[in-house]
Tab-separated table of C-alpha atoms in Angstrom:
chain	number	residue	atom	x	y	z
A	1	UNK	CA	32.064	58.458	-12.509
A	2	UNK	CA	30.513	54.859	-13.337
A	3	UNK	CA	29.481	53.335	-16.391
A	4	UNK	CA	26.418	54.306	-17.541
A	5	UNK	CA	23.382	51.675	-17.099
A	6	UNK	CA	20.602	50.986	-19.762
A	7	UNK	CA	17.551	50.660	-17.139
A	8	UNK	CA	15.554	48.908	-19.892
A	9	UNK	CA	17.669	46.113	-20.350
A	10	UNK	CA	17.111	45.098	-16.610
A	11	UNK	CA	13.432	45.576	-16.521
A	12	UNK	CA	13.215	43.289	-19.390
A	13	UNK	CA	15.487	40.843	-18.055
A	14	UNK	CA	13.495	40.933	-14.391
A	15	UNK	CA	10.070	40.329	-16.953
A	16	UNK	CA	11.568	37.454	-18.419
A	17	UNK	CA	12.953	35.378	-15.026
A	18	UNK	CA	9.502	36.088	-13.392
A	19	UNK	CA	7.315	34.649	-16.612
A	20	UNK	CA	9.841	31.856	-16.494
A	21	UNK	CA	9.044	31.088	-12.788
A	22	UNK	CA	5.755	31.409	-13.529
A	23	UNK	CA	6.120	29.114	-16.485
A	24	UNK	CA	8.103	26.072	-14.030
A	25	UNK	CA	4.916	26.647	-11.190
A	26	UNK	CA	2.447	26.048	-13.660
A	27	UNK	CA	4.594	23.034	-15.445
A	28	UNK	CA	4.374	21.845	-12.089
A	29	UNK	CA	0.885	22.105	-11.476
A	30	UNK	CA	-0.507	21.264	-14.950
A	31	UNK	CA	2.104	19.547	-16.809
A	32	UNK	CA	2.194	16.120	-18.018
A	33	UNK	CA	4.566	14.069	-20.328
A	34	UNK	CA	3.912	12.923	-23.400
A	35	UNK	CA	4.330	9.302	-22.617
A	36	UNK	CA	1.375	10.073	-19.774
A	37	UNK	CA	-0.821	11.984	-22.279
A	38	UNK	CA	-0.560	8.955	-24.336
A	39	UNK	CA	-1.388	6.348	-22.166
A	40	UNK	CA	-4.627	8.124	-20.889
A	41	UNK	CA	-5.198	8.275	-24.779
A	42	UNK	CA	-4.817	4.714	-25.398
A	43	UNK	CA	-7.111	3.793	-22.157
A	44	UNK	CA	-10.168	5.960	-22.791
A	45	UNK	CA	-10.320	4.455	-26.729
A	46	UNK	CA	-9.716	0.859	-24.906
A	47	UNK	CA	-13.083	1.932	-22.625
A	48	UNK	CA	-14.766	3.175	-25.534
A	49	UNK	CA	-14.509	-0.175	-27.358
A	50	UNK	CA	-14.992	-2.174	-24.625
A	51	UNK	CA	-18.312	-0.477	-23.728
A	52	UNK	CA	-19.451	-0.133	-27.688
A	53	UNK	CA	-18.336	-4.402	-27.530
A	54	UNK	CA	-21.267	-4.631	-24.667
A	55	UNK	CA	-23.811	-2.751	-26.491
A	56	UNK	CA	-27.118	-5.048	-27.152
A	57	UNK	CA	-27.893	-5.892	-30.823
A	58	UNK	CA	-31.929	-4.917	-31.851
C-alpha cells in the first residue's frame, strides 16, 4: 500500500505556479524598470518647463 497523499498540498502548489506564470506574462507585457520609469519622469518635467519657459508674459 502507498504513502498516503495530502491532495491539498498539490492544489495549492498547482495555484501558486499558474499565478506565477501569470505574474512573468504580465511582467512581460506591462513591466518596466525603474531606471525607465525614471527617465520618462525626468523628460515629461523637462517638457513641462520647457513649454511653461515659452509661455507669453501679459
Amino acid at each position: 500500500m502507498g504513502k498516503p497523499v495530502n491532495l491539498n498540498r498539490f492544489r495549492k502548489e498547482k495555484a501558486r505556479a499558474e499565478s506565477k506564470a501569470r505574474a512573468d506574462q504580465n511582467a512581460v507585457a506591462f513591466g518596466r524598470t525603474k531606471a525607465e520609469k525614471n527617465a520618462d519622469k525626468l523628460q515629461q518635467e523637462k517638457q513641462k518647463r520647457d513649454l511653461d519657459g515659452h509661455e507669453l508674459d501679459e
